[in-house]
Coordinates of C-alpha atoms and ligand atoms in Angstrom, one line a residue:
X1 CA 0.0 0.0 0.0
X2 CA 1.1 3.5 -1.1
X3 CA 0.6 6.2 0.6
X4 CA 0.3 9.9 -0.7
X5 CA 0.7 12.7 2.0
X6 CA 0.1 16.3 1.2
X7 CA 0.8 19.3 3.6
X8 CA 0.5 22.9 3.0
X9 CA -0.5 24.1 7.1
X10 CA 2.2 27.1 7.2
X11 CA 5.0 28.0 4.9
X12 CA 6.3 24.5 3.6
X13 CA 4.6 23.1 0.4
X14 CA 5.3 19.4 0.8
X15 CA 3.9 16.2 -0.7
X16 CA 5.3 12.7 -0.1
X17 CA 4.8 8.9 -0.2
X18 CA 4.7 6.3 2.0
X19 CA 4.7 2.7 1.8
X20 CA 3.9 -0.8 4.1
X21 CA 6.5 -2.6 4.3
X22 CA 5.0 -6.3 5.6
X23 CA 6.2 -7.5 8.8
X24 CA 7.3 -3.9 9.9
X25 CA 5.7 -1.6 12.4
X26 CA 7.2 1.6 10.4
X27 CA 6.6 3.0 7.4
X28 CA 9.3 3.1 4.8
X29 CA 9.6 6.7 3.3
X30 CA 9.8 6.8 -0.8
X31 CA 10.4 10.5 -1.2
X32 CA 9.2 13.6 0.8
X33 CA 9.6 16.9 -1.3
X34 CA 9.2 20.2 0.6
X35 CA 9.1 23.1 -0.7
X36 CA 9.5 26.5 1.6
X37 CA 9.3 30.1 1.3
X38 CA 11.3 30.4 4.7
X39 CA 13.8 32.6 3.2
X40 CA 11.3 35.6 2.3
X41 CA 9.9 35.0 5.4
X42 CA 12.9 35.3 7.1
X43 CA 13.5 39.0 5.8
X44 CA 10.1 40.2 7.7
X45 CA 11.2 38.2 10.4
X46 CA 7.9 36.1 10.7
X47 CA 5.6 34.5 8.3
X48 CA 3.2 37.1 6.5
X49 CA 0.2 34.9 6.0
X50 CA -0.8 36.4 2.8
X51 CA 2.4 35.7 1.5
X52 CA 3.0 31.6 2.8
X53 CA -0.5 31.5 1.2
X54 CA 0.8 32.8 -2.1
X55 CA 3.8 30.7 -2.7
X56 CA 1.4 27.3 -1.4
X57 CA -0.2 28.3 -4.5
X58 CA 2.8 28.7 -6.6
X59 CA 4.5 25.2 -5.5
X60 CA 1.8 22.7 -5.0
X61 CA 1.1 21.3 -8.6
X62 CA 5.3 21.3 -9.2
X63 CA 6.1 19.8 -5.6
X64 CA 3.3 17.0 -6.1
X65 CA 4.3 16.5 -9.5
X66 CA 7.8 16.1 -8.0
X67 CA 6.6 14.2 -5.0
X68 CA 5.2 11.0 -7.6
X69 CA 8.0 11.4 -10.0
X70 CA 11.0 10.5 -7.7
X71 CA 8.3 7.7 -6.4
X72 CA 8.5 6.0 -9.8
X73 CA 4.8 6.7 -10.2
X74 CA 4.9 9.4 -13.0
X75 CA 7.2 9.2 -16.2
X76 CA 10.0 11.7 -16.1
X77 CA 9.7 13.3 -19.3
X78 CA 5.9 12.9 -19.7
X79 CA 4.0 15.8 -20.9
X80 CA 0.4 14.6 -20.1
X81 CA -1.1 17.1 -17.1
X82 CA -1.3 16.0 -13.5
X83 CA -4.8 16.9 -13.7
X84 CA -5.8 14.7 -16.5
X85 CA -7.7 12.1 -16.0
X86 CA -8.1 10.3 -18.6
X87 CA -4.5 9.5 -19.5
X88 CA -2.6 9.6 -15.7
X89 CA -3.9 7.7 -12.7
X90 CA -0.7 6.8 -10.4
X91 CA -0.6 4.3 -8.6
X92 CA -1.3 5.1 -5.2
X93 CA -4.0 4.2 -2.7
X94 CA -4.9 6.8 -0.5
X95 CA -4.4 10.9 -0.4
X96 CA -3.6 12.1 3.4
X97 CA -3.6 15.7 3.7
X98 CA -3.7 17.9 6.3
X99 CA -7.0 19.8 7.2
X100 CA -5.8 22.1 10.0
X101 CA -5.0 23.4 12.2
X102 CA -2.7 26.2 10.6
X103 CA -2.8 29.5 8.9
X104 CA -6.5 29.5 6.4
X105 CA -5.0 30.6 3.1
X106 CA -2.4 28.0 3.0
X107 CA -4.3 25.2 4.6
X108 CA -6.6 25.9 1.5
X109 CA -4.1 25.1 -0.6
X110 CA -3.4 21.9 -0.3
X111 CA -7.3 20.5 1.3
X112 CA -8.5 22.0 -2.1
X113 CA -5.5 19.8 -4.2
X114 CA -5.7 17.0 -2.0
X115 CA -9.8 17.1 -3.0
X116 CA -9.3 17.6 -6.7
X117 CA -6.9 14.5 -7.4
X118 CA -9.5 12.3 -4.8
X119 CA -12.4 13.1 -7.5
X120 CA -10.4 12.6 -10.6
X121 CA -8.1 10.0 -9.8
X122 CA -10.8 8.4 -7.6
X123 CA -8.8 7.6 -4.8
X124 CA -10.1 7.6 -1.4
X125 CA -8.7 10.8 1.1
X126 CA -8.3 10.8 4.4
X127 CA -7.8 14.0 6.4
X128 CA -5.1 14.6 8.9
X129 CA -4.7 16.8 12.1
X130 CA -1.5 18.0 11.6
X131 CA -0.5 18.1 15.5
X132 CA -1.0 14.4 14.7
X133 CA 1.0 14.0 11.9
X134 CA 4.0 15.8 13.7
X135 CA 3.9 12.6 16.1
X136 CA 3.4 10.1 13.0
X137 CA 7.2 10.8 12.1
X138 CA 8.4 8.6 14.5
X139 CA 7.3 5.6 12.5
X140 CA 9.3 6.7 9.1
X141 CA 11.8 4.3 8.2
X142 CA 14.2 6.1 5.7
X143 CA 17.8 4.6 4.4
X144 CA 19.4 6.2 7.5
X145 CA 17.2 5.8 10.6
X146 CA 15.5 2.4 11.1
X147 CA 12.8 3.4 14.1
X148 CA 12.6 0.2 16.6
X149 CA 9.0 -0.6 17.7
X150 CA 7.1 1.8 19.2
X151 CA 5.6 0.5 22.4
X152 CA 2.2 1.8 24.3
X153 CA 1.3 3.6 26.2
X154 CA 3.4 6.7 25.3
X155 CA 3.5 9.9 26.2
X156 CA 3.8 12.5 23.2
X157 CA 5.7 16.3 23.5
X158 CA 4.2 18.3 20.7
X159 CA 6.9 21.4 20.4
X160 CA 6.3 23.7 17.3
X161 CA 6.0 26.8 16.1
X162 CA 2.3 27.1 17.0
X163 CA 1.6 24.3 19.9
X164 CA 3.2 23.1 22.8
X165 CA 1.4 20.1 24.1
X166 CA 1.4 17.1 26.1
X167 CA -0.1 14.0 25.2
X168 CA -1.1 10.5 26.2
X169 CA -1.8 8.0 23.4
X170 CA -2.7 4.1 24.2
X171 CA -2.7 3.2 20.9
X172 CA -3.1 4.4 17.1
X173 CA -5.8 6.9 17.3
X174 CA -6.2 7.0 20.8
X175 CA -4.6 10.5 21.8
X176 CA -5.6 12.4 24.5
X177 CA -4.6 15.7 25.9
X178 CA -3.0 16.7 29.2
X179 CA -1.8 20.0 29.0
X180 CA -0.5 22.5 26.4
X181 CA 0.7 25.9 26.7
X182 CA -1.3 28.9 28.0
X183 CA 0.3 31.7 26.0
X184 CA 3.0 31.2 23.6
X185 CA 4.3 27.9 22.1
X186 CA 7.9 26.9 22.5
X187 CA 8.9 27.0 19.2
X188 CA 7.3 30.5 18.8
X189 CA 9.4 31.7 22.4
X190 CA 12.2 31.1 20.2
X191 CA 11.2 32.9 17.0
X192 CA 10.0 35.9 19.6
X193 CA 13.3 35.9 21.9
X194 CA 15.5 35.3 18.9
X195 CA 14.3 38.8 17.6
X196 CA 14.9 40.1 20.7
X197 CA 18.2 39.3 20.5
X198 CA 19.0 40.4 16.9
X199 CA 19.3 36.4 15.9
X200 CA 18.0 35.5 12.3
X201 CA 14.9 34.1 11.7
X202 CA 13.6 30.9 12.9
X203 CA 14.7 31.3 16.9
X204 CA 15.3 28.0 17.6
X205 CA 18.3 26.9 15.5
X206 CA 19.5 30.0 15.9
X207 CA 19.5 30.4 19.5
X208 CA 20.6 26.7 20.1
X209 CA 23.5 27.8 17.5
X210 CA 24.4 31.2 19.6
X211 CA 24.2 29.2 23.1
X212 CA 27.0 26.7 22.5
X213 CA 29.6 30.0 23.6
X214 CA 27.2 30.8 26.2
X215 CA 27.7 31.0 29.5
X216 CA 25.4 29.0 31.6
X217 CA 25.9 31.0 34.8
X218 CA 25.6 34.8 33.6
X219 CA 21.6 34.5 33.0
X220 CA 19.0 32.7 35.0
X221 CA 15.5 33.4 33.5
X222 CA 12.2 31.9 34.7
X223 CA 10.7 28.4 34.4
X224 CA 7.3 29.3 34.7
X225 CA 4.7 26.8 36.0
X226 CA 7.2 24.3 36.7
X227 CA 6.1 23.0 40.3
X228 CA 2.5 23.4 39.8
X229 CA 0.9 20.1 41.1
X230 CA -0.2 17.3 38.8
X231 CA -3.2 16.1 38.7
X232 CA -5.5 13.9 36.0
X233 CA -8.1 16.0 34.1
X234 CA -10.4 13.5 36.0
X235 CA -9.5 14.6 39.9
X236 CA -9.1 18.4 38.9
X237 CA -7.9 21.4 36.5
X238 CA -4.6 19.7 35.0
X239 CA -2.8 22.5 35.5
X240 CA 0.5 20.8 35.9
X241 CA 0.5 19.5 32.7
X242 CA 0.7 23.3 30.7
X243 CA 3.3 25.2 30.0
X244 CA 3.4 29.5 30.1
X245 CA 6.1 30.7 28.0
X246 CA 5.3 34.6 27.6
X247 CA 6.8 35.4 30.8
X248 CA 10.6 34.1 30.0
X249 CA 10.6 36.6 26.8
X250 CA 10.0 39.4 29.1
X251 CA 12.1 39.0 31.0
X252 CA 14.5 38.8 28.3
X253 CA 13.2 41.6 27.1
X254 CA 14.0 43.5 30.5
X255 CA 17.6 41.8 30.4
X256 CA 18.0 43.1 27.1
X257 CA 16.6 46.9 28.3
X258 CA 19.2 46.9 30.5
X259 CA 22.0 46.1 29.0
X260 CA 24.0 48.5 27.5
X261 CA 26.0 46.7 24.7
X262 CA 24.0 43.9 23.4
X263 CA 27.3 42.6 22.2
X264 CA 28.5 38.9 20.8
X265 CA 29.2 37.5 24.1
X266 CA 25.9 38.8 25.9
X267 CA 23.8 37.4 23.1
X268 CA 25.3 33.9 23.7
X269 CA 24.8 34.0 27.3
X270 CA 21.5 35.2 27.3
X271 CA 20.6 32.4 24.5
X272 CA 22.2 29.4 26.8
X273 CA 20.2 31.0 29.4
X274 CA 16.8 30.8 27.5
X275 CA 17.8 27.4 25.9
X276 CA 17.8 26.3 29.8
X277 CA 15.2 27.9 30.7
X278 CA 13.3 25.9 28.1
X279 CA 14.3 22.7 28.0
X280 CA 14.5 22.3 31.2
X281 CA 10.9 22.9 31.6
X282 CA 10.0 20.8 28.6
X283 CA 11.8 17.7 30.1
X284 CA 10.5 17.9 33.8
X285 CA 6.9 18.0 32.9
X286 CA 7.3 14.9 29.9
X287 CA 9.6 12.9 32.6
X288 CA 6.4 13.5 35.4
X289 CA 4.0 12.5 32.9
X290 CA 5.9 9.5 31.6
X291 CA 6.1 8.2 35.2
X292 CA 2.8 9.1 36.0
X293 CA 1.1 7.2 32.9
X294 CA 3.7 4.1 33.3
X295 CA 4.3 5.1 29.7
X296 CA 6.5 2.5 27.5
X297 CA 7.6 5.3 25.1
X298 CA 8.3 9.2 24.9
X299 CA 8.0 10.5 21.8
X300 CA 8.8 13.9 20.4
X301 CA 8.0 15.9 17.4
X302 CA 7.5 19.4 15.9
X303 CA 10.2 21.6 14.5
X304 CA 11.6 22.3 18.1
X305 CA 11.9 18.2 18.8
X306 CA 15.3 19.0 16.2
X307 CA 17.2 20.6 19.2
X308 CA 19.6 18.6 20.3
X309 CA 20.0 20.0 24.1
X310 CA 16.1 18.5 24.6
X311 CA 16.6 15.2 23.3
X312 CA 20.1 14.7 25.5
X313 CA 18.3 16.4 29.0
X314 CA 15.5 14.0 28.5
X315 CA 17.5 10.9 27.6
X316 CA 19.8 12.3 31.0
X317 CA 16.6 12.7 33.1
X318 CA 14.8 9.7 32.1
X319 CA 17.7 7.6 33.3
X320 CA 18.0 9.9 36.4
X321 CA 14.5 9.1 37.5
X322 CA 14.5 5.3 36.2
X323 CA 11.9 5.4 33.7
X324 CA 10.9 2.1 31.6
X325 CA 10.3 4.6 29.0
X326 CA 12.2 4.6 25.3
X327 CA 13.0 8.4 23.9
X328 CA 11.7 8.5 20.3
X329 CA 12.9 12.0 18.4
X330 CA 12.0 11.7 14.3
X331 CA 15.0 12.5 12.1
X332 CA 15.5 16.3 12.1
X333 CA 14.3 16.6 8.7
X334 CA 11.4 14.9 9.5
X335 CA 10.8 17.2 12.7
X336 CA 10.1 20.5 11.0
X337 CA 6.5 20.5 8.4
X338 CA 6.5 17.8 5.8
X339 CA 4.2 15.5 3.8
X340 CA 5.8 12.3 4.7
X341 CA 4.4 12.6 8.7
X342 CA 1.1 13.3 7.2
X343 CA 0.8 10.6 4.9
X344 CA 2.3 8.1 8.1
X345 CA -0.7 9.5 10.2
X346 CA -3.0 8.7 7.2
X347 CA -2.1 5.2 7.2
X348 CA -2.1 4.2 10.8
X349 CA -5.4 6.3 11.1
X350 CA -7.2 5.1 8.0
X351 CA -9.9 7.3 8.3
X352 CA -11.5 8.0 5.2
X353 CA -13.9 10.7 4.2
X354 CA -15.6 11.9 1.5
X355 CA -14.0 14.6 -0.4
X356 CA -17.3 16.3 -0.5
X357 CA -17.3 16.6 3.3
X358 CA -13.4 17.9 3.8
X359 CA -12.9 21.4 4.6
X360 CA -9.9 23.5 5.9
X361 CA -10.0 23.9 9.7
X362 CA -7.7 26.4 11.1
X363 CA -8.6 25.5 14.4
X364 CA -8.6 21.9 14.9
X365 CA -7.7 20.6 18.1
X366 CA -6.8 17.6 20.1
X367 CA -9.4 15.5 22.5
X368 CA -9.5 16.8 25.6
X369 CA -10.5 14.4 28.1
X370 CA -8.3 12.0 30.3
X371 CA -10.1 8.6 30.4
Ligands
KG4_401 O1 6.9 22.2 13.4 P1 7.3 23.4 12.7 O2 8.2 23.3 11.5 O3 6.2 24.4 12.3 C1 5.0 24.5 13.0 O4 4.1 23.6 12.8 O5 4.9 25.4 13.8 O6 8.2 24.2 13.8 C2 8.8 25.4 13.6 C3 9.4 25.9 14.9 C4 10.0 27.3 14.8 O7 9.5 28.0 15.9 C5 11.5 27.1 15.0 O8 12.1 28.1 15.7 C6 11.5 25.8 15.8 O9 10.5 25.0 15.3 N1 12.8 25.1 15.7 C7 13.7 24.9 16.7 C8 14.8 24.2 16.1 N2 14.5 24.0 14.8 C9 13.3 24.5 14.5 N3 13.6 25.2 18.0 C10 14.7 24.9 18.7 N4 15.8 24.3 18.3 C11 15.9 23.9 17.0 N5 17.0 23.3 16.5
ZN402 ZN1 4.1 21.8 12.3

């Protein structure tokens, strides 16, 4: 079974495919094109929606085209249309793409080409939540990184750009939410703080980059909500289980007020001391949830699941406190948006609906209750 994932949430334009391999509880990955228009984002310092939204348009026909070509599925040199039935009908057998949630005009996008090849190719579409999908690319097998099996239950950190969120899933399709962040995401701390600190746009690399000559000891910010009590959404308000990020960039931002040179030096200390700040409270709250739930594997995704400093504290902490738990962390490339996550969530969550009644939904969520 093939696979065909399609993801257009933000400001990559990616489409991939996925195969079964029998015998195997992964996925093998057959190609994963993304295309992004991170660079013109990067000279605004932010994405502009209007303009992701604008290049979604531009790339999706080439990047799917792309996307089958590499796949084998569609001849190199052929001239017949992507959009024509009657002479191209690859050979795949379902269409993941994701529905939400994510900025409107570029989530459009692809819900909209995901639709049109369902009806003319007749192949059956299944949507994805692409919070989900982020935690799919765990199970990608690619010529480099053979996942082992994936154990329940597991406790999931969602870190992007947009969520940071904690999860608890028993089995495939069986997620359920504990906590997420009350203000600002992780990932979106380190876009805001990095421009705060004159770093290029997106934070996160760029911070983790500036904080290897930082000095630990010169900046101490706050780990907010860190020793609130834990409790299950069923004995109380889960408080525990979010996160508040808002407050660590102002106080960055009051760090930065007063100092006088914002040189070199200061800007690597004050990244090591945010990177801290971060992680640490990132890995205290999966660690407490992973011994709470008894859970057999952590797994991380999301574009902020690529720094290295959160996967080596957790791995350091989860020995520390003797957890039975494995550390999962998809392959950086795999961490940030793609198709390939998407169409691994499709097939573990064969879900299908009919094109007809797909839409674009900015604000899809998670499950909320703890059972
Ligand atoms: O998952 P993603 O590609 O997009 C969303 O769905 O939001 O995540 C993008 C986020 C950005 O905020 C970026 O700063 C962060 O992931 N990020 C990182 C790293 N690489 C990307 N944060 C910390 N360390 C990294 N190495
Ligand atoms: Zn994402």
């Amino acid at each position: 079974m093939k696979i065909l994932g399609i993801e257009t949430s933000c400001d990559e334009t990616s489409a991939a495919i996925v195969e079964r391999v029998s015998g195997r509880s992964s996925v093998k990955l057959l190609t994963n094109i993304v295309a992004t228009s991170l660079t013109l984002h990067a000279k605004t310092g932010g994405i502009i929606p209007e303009v992701a939204a604008r290049q979604q348009v531009e790339y999706i026909i080439p990047v799917v085209k792309k996307a089958l070509v590499e796949a084998n599925l569609y001849p190199r040199s052929s001239k017949i249309e992507l959009l024509s039935s009657t002479f191209y009908r690859p050979e795949v057998d379902a269409i993941a793409v994701t529905v939400g949630p994510g900025l409107i005009g570029s989530l459009l996008v692809g819900v909209e080409t995901a639709k049109t090849l369902s009806l003319i190719w007749n192949k059956p579409l299944i949507p994805v939540n692409h919070l989900i999908g982020h935690i799919y690319a765990n199970w990608i097998r690619t010529i480099d990184h053979e996942p082992s099996t994936i154990n329940f239950p597991a406790i999931a950190l969602l870190v992007s750009g947009g969520h940071t969120d904690l999860l608890l899933m028993k089995s495939h399709g069986n997620i359920k939410w504990l906590g997420g962040t009350r203000d600002d995401a992780a990932g979106e701390a380190f876009d805001k703080i990095g421009r705060l600190l004159h770093l290029p746009y997106p934070g996160g690399p760029a911070i983790e980059k500036a904080a290897q000559k930082g000095d630990p000891k010169r900046f101490s910010f706050p780990r907010p909500m860190m020793q609130n009590p834990y409790f299950s959404a069923k004995d109380g308000p889960a408080s525990g289980w979010d996160f508040s990020f808002s407050g660590l960039k102002s106080a960055v931002f009051r760090e930065v007020q007063k100092t006088k040179k914002l040189d070199k030096q200061t800007i690597a200390d004050m990244s090591r001391g945010v990177l801290d700040a971060i992680v640490d409270v990132l890995v205290s709250k999966t660690v407490k949830a992973a011994s709470r739930y008894n859970a057999q594997s952590i797994l991380l995704g999301g574009g902020v699941a690529a720094n290295q400093k959160l996967t080596d504290q957790l791995q350091l902490s989860a020995t520390h406190h003797r957890l039975n738990a494995r550390i999962f962390v998809p392959q950086k490339s795999l961490c940030t948006d793609n198709a390939a996550m998407i169409a691994t969530a499709g097939f573990f969550n064969y879900n299908v609906v009919d094109w007809k009644n797909i839409s674009a939904n900015p604000e899809l969520y998670f499950d909320t209750a703890v059972s």
